[in-house]
Amino acid sequence: RCDLNYTFQSSKSDEMSEESETDSQSDGREDKFELSFFPDEDKEEYIFFQKTLTAIKNWFTLFGWSKGQNPISIPYSLRRDVCKAQMTSSQEKVFKKNLGKDTKTFYDMLFHLSGQLLPGITSSQSLSLDPVERMLQLHWQYSTLLAFLNQGAYLPHVMPEFLLEPDDYKKWIKVQTVPKHLFILEDSVFETMSKRAWTDVLLQIYKVFVLPRVSSLSITDLFSLESTQNMPRIKLELLSSNIYSPYERTILTWLNKHYEKNRKTVWKDCQKVPPVRWIVNFDRDLLDGLVLAAQLAAYCPYLIATHFVRMYTNPRTHEQFLHNCLILVNAMHAVSLAIDIKVNDFILAVPLYF
């Protein structure tokens, strides 16, 4: 009887321990996923995330497609435009309805940027007429996408179901056979998760397929200039930074070299030449517009007389920062630089440093 009682208590204890472990794992997953939500508007980090989303949306709208611009919205158009044709039924007959040769899908964008098709997925394929089959087909495609991006992307928090439409996510929940281990999201919470997931997918696509196009060969000649020989060097080795990739550090080197080379040329007739600086980031060091103006002047020197000589060379106030950034944006417009950058994209962060 003692043995039986011990067995019962041990079994019961094991069950409670297993339940406790399951609850602990569930809590861990919830804590992990909380960090994967797009923040609410009342949160301090919302402005940063929203500016990141806007920048990514603008870049992929302008440069993500093979035949010019194609406006996107995150996550709505990315979830919606998943095929060029869909199966339609009419009078109990099933046929394929073409959505138009100009319909551009997410996979067209990925092929343009990577030069590769996802295994088993073609740009002209259609989706099933059956809602559940269609959802499962999309879930498989997104699983394939995440596996494909493993060649350099870091997306451990993004599950294929987070990339689905809200209705398809509900269908996916219903067909799961082990519901107690699911982390089920409410409608509003799912949208914040999906927005964050798609934003991170696009960021990682840029990291894997666009940034590697940056070559250090184009800046080697600048190292030999006398004016730049005494400048601190930014190491390009893989392990020399845990923030920026070698490609980003190559861009920082390029910014440093052109700024040091051109600051005394662009503003030679001003009362005060901009001081020497070491550019080590892409936010604070670019706020006053002088570094980017030096880059533009390197390729479009005629902008010096028409625009850049009117910039403050040692700005201190918010108004002076605004003045410089306005001139910089006007210079971009003057050479038809097709990037949707506004003055506020520079100036909104300025008060943080006063």
CSV table of C-alpha atoms in Angstrom, one decimal:
chain,number,residue,atom,x,y,z
A,1,ARG,CA,0.0,0.0,0.0
A,2,CYS,CA,2.9,2.3,0.8
A,3,ASP,CA,4.4,1.5,-2.6
A,4,LEU,CA,1.1,2.2,-4.3
A,5,ASN,CA,0.7,5.5,-2.4
A,6,TYR,CA,4.3,6.5,-3.3
A,7,THR,CA,3.7,5.6,-6.9
A,8,PHE,CA,0.5,7.7,-7.0
A,9,GLN,CA,2.1,10.7,-5.3
A,10,SER,CA,5.2,10.4,-7.5
A,11,SER,CA,3.1,10.2,-10.6
A,12,LYS,CA,1.0,13.2,-9.4
A,13,SER,CA,4.2,15.1,-8.5
A,14,ASP,CA,5.6,14.3,-12.0
A,15,GLU,CA,2.4,15.6,-13.6
A,16,MET,CA,2.5,18.8,-11.5
A,17,SER,CA,6.2,19.2,-12.3
A,18,GLU,CA,5.4,18.6,-16.0
A,19,GLU,CA,2.5,21.1,-15.9
A,20,SER,CA,4.8,23.6,-14.0
A,21,GLU,CA,7.5,23.1,-16.7
A,22,THR,CA,5.0,23.6,-19.5
A,23,ASP,CA,3.6,26.8,-17.8
A,24,SER,CA,7.2,28.0,-17.4
A,25,GLN,CA,8.0,27.3,-21.0
A,26,SER,CA,4.7,29.0,-22.0
A,27,ASP,CA,5.6,32.1,-19.9
A,28,GLY,CA,9.0,32.1,-21.5
A,29,ARG,CA,7.5,32.0,-24.9
A,30,GLU,CA,5.2,34.9,-24.0
A,31,ASP,CA,8.1,36.9,-22.6
A,32,LYS,CA,10.0,36.2,-25.8
A,33,PHE,CA,7.1,37.1,-28.1
A,34,GLU,CA,6.4,40.3,-26.2
A,35,LEU,CA,9.7,41.5,-27.5
A,36,SER,CA,8.6,40.7,-31.0
A,37,PHE,CA,5.5,43.0,-31.0
A,38,PHE,CA,5.4,46.3,-32.9
A,39,PRO,CA,5.2,48.7,-29.9
A,40,ASP,CA,2.0,50.7,-29.1
A,41,GLU,CA,1.9,54.4,-29.9
A,42,ASP,CA,2.2,55.3,-26.2
A,43,LYS,CA,5.5,53.5,-25.8
A,44,GLU,CA,8.8,55.4,-25.9
A,45,GLU,CA,10.2,53.1,-28.5
A,46,TYR,CA,7.3,53.6,-30.9
A,47,ILE,CA,8.9,56.5,-32.8
A,48,PHE,CA,12.0,54.6,-33.5
A,49,PHE,CA,10.1,51.6,-34.8
A,50,GLN,CA,7.8,53.7,-36.9
A,51,LYS,CA,10.7,55.6,-38.5
A,52,THR,CA,12.4,52.3,-39.2
A,53,LEU,CA,9.2,50.9,-40.8
A,54,THR,CA,8.8,54.1,-42.9
A,55,ALA,CA,12.4,54.0,-44.1
A,56,ILE,CA,12.2,50.3,-45.1
A,57,LYS,CA,8.8,50.9,-46.8
A,58,ASN,CA,10.3,53.8,-48.8
A,59,TRP,CA,13.4,51.9,-49.8
A,60,PHE,CA,11.6,48.7,-51.0
A,61,THR,CA,9.0,50.9,-52.8
A,62,LEU,CA,11.7,52.7,-54.7
A,63,PHE,CA,14.4,50.0,-55.2
A,64,GLY,CA,12.9,46.6,-54.5
A,65,TRP,CA,11.4,46.0,-58.0
A,66,SER,CA,12.8,45.3,-61.4
A,67,LYS,CA,10.6,47.8,-63.3
A,68,GLY,CA,10.6,50.9,-61.3
A,69,GLN,CA,8.6,51.9,-58.2
A,70,ASN,CA,5.9,49.7,-56.7
A,71,PRO,CA,4.3,51.1,-53.5
A,72,ILE,CA,4.1,48.7,-50.6
A,73,SER,CA,2.4,48.8,-47.2
A,74,ILE,CA,3.7,46.8,-44.3
A,75,PRO,CA,2.3,44.2,-43.7
A,76,TYR,CA,-0.9,44.6,-45.7
A,77,SER,CA,0.2,44.6,-49.4
A,78,LEU,CA,3.0,42.0,-48.6
A,79,ARG,CA,0.4,39.5,-47.2
A,80,ARG,CA,-2.1,40.3,-49.9
A,81,ASP,CA,0.0,40.2,-53.1
A,82,VAL,CA,1.2,36.6,-52.9
A,83,CYS,CA,0.3,35.3,-56.3
A,84,LYS,CA,-0.3,36.5,-59.9
A,85,ALA,CA,-3.3,34.2,-60.4
A,86,GLN,CA,-6.0,32.8,-58.1
A,87,MET,CA,-8.4,29.8,-58.5
A,88,THR,CA,-12.0,30.9,-59.0
A,89,SER,CA,-15.2,28.9,-59.2
A,90,SER,CA,-18.1,29.8,-61.5
A,91,GLN,CA,-21.2,27.5,-61.9
A,92,GLU,CA,-19.3,24.7,-60.1
A,93,LYS,CA,-16.4,25.0,-62.6
A,94,VAL,CA,-12.9,25.8,-61.4
A,95,PHE,CA,-10.7,27.9,-63.5
A,96,LYS,CA,-7.6,30.1,-63.1
A,97,LYS,CA,-8.1,33.9,-63.1
A,98,ASN,CA,-5.1,36.0,-64.0
A,99,LEU,CA,-4.8,39.0,-61.9
A,100,GLY,CA,-2.8,40.8,-64.6
A,101,LYS,CA,0.8,40.7,-65.9
A,102,ASP,CA,1.6,43.8,-63.9
A,103,THR,CA,0.7,42.2,-60.6
A,104,LYS,CA,3.8,42.2,-58.5
A,105,THR,CA,4.3,39.7,-55.8
A,106,PHE,CA,6.6,39.5,-52.8
A,107,TYR,CA,8.4,36.7,-54.6
A,108,ASP,CA,9.1,39.0,-57.6
A,109,MET,CA,10.8,41.5,-55.3
A,110,LEU,CA,12.8,38.7,-53.6
A,111,PHE,CA,13.9,37.4,-57.0
A,112,HIS,CA,14.9,40.9,-58.2
A,113,LEU,CA,17.1,41.4,-55.1
A,114,SER,CA,18.6,38.0,-54.7
A,115,GLY,CA,18.6,36.6,-58.2
A,116,GLN,CA,17.2,33.3,-56.8
A,117,LEU,CA,13.7,31.7,-56.8
A,118,LEU,CA,12.5,30.0,-53.6
A,119,PRO,CA,12.7,26.2,-53.9
A,120,GLY,CA,9.4,24.9,-55.2
A,121,ILE,CA,7.9,28.3,-55.7
A,122,THR,CA,7.3,30.1,-59.0
A,123,SER,CA,6.2,33.6,-59.6
A,124,SER,CA,3.3,32.4,-61.8
A,125,GLN,CA,1.8,29.8,-59.6
A,126,SER,CA,-1.8,30.0,-58.3
A,127,LEU,CA,-3.2,29.2,-54.9
A,128,SER,CA,-5.9,26.6,-54.1
A,129,LEU,CA,-9.6,27.5,-54.1
A,130,ASP,CA,-10.1,25.7,-50.8
A,131,PRO,CA,-9.5,28.2,-47.9
A,132,VAL,CA,-7.8,25.7,-45.7
A,133,GLU,CA,-5.6,24.3,-48.5
A,134,ARG,CA,-4.7,27.8,-49.5
A,135,MET,CA,-3.7,28.7,-45.9
A,136,LEU,CA,-1.5,25.6,-45.7
A,137,GLN,CA,0.1,26.4,-49.0
A,138,LEU,CA,0.9,29.9,-47.8
A,139,HIS,CA,2.2,28.6,-44.5
A,140,TRP,CA,4.5,26.2,-46.4
A,141,GLN,CA,5.7,29.1,-48.6
A,142,TYR,CA,6.6,31.3,-45.6
A,143,SER,CA,8.4,28.3,-44.0
A,144,THR,CA,10.4,28.0,-47.2
A,145,LEU,CA,11.1,31.7,-47.2
A,146,LEU,CA,12.4,31.7,-43.6
A,147,ALA,CA,14.6,28.7,-44.4
A,148,PHE,CA,15.9,30.4,-47.5
A,149,LEU,CA,16.8,33.5,-45.5
A,150,ASN,CA,18.9,31.4,-43.2
A,151,GLN,CA,21.9,32.0,-45.4
A,152,GLY,CA,22.6,35.1,-43.3
A,153,ALA,CA,19.4,36.4,-41.7
A,154,TYR,CA,18.6,36.3,-38.0
A,155,LEU,CA,14.9,35.7,-37.5
A,156,PRO,CA,14.4,33.2,-34.6
A,157,HIS,CA,11.4,35.1,-33.4
A,158,VAL,CA,9.5,35.0,-36.7
A,159,MET,CA,7.2,32.0,-37.2
A,160,PRO,CA,5.6,31.3,-40.6
A,161,GLU,CA,2.1,31.8,-39.2
A,162,PHE,CA,2.9,35.4,-38.2
A,163,LEU,CA,3.3,36.3,-41.9
A,164,LEU,CA,-0.3,35.1,-42.7
A,165,GLU,CA,-3.4,37.2,-43.1
A,166,PRO,CA,-5.4,37.4,-39.8
A,167,ASP,CA,-8.2,35.1,-41.1
A,168,ASP,CA,-5.6,32.6,-42.3
A,169,TYR,CA,-3.9,32.7,-38.9
A,170,LYS,CA,-7.2,31.7,-37.3
A,171,LYS,CA,-7.6,28.8,-39.8
A,172,TRP,CA,-4.0,27.7,-38.9
A,173,ILE,CA,-4.9,27.7,-35.2
A,174,LYS,CA,-7.9,25.5,-35.8
A,175,VAL,CA,-6.0,22.8,-37.7
A,176,GLN,CA,-3.3,22.4,-35.1
A,177,THR,CA,-3.4,19.0,-33.3
A,178,VAL,CA,-1.7,20.0,-30.1
A,179,PRO,CA,-3.5,23.2,-29.1
A,180,LYS,CA,-2.2,23.4,-25.5
A,181,HIS,CA,1.3,24.1,-26.7
A,182,LEU,CA,0.1,26.9,-29.0
A,183,PHE,CA,0.8,30.5,-28.3
A,184,ILE,CA,-2.5,32.0,-29.5
A,185,LEU,CA,-2.7,35.7,-30.3
A,186,GLU,CA,-5.8,37.9,-30.2
A,187,ASP,CA,-6.7,39.8,-33.4
A,188,SER,CA,-5.2,43.2,-32.3
A,189,VAL,CA,-2.1,41.5,-30.9
A,190,PHE,CA,-1.6,39.4,-34.0
A,191,GLU,CA,-1.5,42.6,-36.2
A,192,THR,CA,1.3,44.1,-34.1
A,193,MET,CA,3.2,40.8,-34.3
A,194,SER,CA,2.6,40.5,-38.0
A,195,LYS,CA,3.8,44.1,-38.6
A,196,ARG,CA,6.9,43.5,-36.6
A,197,ALA,CA,7.6,40.2,-38.3
A,198,TRP,CA,7.3,41.6,-41.9
A,199,THR,CA,9.4,44.6,-40.9
A,200,ASP,CA,12.1,42.3,-39.6
A,201,VAL,CA,11.9,40.0,-42.7
A,202,LEU,CA,12.5,43.0,-45.0
A,203,LEU,CA,15.3,44.3,-42.9
A,204,GLN,CA,17.0,40.9,-43.0
A,205,ILE,CA,16.4,40.7,-46.8
A,206,TYR,CA,18.2,44.0,-47.1
A,207,LYS,CA,21.0,42.7,-44.9
A,208,VAL,CA,21.5,39.5,-46.8
A,209,PHE,CA,21.0,40.5,-50.4
A,210,VAL,CA,21.7,44.3,-50.6
A,211,LEU,CA,24.4,45.2,-48.1
A,212,PRO,CA,26.9,42.6,-49.5
A,213,ARG,CA,26.9,44.6,-52.8
A,214,VAL,CA,29.1,47.2,-51.0
A,215,SER,CA,32.7,46.8,-52.0
A,216,SER,CA,35.7,48.1,-50.2
A,217,LEU,CA,37.6,48.3,-53.5
A,218,SER,CA,35.9,51.7,-54.3
A,219,ILE,CA,37.4,53.4,-51.3
A,220,THR,CA,41.0,52.0,-51.3
A,221,ASP,CA,42.3,55.0,-53.4
A,222,LEU,CA,41.1,57.4,-50.7
A,223,PHE,CA,43.5,55.9,-48.1
A,224,SER,CA,46.5,57.2,-50.0
A,225,LEU,CA,45.4,60.8,-49.7
A,226,GLU,CA,47.7,62.9,-47.5
A,227,SER,CA,44.7,64.5,-45.8
A,228,THR,CA,43.3,61.1,-44.6
A,229,GLN,CA,46.5,59.3,-43.7
A,230,ASN,CA,46.4,60.4,-40.0
A,231,MET,CA,42.7,59.5,-39.6
A,232,PRO,CA,41.7,56.7,-37.2
A,233,ARG,CA,40.8,53.6,-39.2
A,234,ILE,CA,37.6,51.6,-38.9
A,235,LYS,CA,38.4,47.9,-38.9
A,236,LEU,CA,36.5,45.9,-41.6
A,237,GLU,CA,37.2,42.5,-40.1
A,238,LEU,CA,34.1,40.4,-39.3
A,239,LEU,CA,34.6,40.2,-35.5
A,240,SER,CA,35.7,43.8,-35.0
A,241,SER,CA,32.2,45.1,-34.2
A,242,ASN,CA,29.1,43.5,-32.6
A,243,ILE,CA,26.9,46.3,-34.0
A,244,TYR,CA,27.8,46.9,-37.6
A,245,SER,CA,28.6,44.4,-40.3
A,246,PRO,CA,31.8,44.7,-42.4
A,247,TYR,CA,29.7,46.2,-45.2
A,248,GLU,CA,28.3,48.9,-42.9
A,249,ARG,CA,31.7,49.6,-41.7
A,250,THR,CA,32.9,50.0,-45.3
A,251,ILE,CA,30.2,52.7,-45.7
A,252,LEU,CA,31.4,54.4,-42.5
A,253,THR,CA,34.9,54.4,-43.9
A,254,TRP,CA,33.6,55.9,-47.2
A,255,LEU,CA,31.8,58.6,-45.3
A,256,ASN,CA,35.0,59.4,-43.2
A,257,LYS,CA,37.2,59.6,-46.3
A,258,HIS,CA,35.0,61.8,-48.3
A,259,TYR,CA,34.2,64.1,-45.4
A,260,GLU,CA,37.9,64.6,-44.5
A,261,LYS,CA,38.8,65.0,-48.2
A,262,ASN,CA,36.1,67.6,-49.0
A,263,ARG,CA,35.4,69.6,-45.8
A,264,LYS,CA,38.2,72.1,-46.6
A,265,THR,CA,37.2,72.3,-50.2
A,266,VAL,CA,33.5,72.7,-49.9
A,267,TRP,CA,33.6,75.3,-47.1
A,268,LYS,CA,37.0,76.9,-47.8
A,269,ASP,CA,35.5,80.3,-48.3
A,270,CYS,CA,33.4,80.2,-45.1
A,271,GLN,CA,34.5,81.9,-41.9
A,272,LYS,CA,35.1,78.6,-40.2
A,273,VAL,CA,35.8,75.2,-41.8
A,274,PRO,CA,34.0,72.3,-40.2
A,275,PRO,CA,36.2,70.6,-37.6
A,276,VAL,CA,37.7,67.1,-38.0
A,277,ARG,CA,35.4,64.3,-36.9
A,278,TRP,CA,35.5,60.6,-36.7
A,279,ILE,CA,32.2,59.2,-38.1
A,280,VAL,CA,31.3,56.0,-36.3
A,281,ASN,CA,27.5,55.8,-36.5
A,282,PHE,CA,24.6,56.4,-38.9
A,283,ASP,CA,22.5,58.7,-36.7
A,284,ARG,CA,24.2,61.2,-34.5
A,285,ASP,CA,27.2,61.9,-36.7
A,286,LEU,CA,25.0,62.7,-39.7
A,287,LEU,CA,22.5,65.0,-38.0
A,288,ASP,CA,23.9,68.3,-39.0
A,289,GLY,CA,23.9,67.5,-42.8
A,290,LEU,CA,27.6,68.3,-43.3
A,291,VAL,CA,28.9,64.8,-43.7
A,292,LEU,CA,26.2,63.9,-46.3
A,293,ALA,CA,26.8,67.3,-48.1
A,294,ALA,CA,30.5,66.4,-48.4
A,295,GLN,CA,29.5,63.1,-50.0
A,296,LEU,CA,27.2,64.8,-52.5
A,297,ALA,CA,29.9,67.4,-53.3
A,298,ALA,CA,32.4,64.6,-54.1
A,299,TYR,CA,30.1,63.6,-57.0
A,300,CYS,CA,28.3,66.8,-57.8
A,301,PRO,CA,30.8,69.6,-57.1
A,302,TYR,CA,28.5,72.2,-58.8
A,303,LEU,CA,26.2,71.9,-55.8
A,304,ILE,CA,28.9,73.6,-53.6
A,305,ALA,CA,28.3,77.1,-55.0
A,306,THR,CA,24.5,76.8,-55.3
A,307,HIS,CA,23.8,75.1,-52.0
A,308,PHE,CA,26.5,73.9,-49.6
A,309,VAL,CA,28.3,77.2,-49.0
A,310,ARG,CA,25.1,78.5,-47.3
A,311,MET,CA,25.3,75.8,-44.6
A,312,TYR,CA,26.3,76.4,-41.0
A,313,THR,CA,29.7,74.8,-40.5
A,314,ASN,CA,29.5,74.5,-36.8
A,315,PRO,CA,25.7,74.3,-36.0
A,316,ARG,CA,24.7,74.6,-32.4
A,317,THR,CA,20.9,75.3,-32.3
A,318,HIS,CA,17.9,73.3,-33.5
A,319,GLU,CA,17.2,76.0,-36.1
A,320,GLN,CA,20.8,75.8,-37.6
A,321,PHE,CA,20.5,72.0,-37.8
A,322,LEU,CA,17.1,72.5,-39.6
A,323,HIS,CA,18.6,75.0,-42.0
A,324,ASN,CA,21.5,72.7,-43.0
A,325,CYS,CA,19.2,69.7,-43.5
A,326,LEU,CA,16.8,71.8,-45.6
A,327,ILE,CA,19.7,72.8,-47.9
A,328,LEU,CA,20.8,69.1,-48.1
A,329,VAL,CA,17.3,67.9,-49.1
A,330,ASN,CA,17.0,70.7,-51.7
A,331,ALA,CA,20.4,69.7,-53.1
A,332,MET,CA,19.1,66.1,-53.5
A,333,HIS,CA,16.0,67.4,-55.3
A,334,ALA,CA,18.2,69.5,-57.5
A,335,VAL,CA,20.0,66.5,-58.9
A,336,SER,CA,16.8,64.4,-59.0
A,337,LEU,CA,18.0,62.0,-56.4
A,338,ALA,CA,15.0,59.7,-56.2
A,339,ILE,CA,14.9,58.9,-52.5
A,340,ASP,CA,12.0,60.0,-50.5
A,341,ILE,CA,13.9,61.8,-47.7
A,342,LYS,CA,12.4,64.7,-45.8
A,343,VAL,CA,13.9,67.3,-43.5
A,344,ASN,CA,12.2,65.7,-40.6
A,345,ASP,CA,13.9,62.4,-41.2
A,346,PHE,CA,17.1,64.2,-40.0
A,347,ILE,CA,15.8,66.8,-37.7
A,348,LEU,CA,13.4,64.8,-35.4
A,349,ALA,CA,16.3,63.2,-33.6
A,350,VAL,CA,18.2,66.5,-33.0
A,351,PRO,CA,16.6,67.5,-29.7
A,352,LEU,CA,17.8,64.3,-28.1
A,353,TYR,CA,21.4,65.7,-28.3
A,354,PHE,CA,20.8,69.2,-26.9
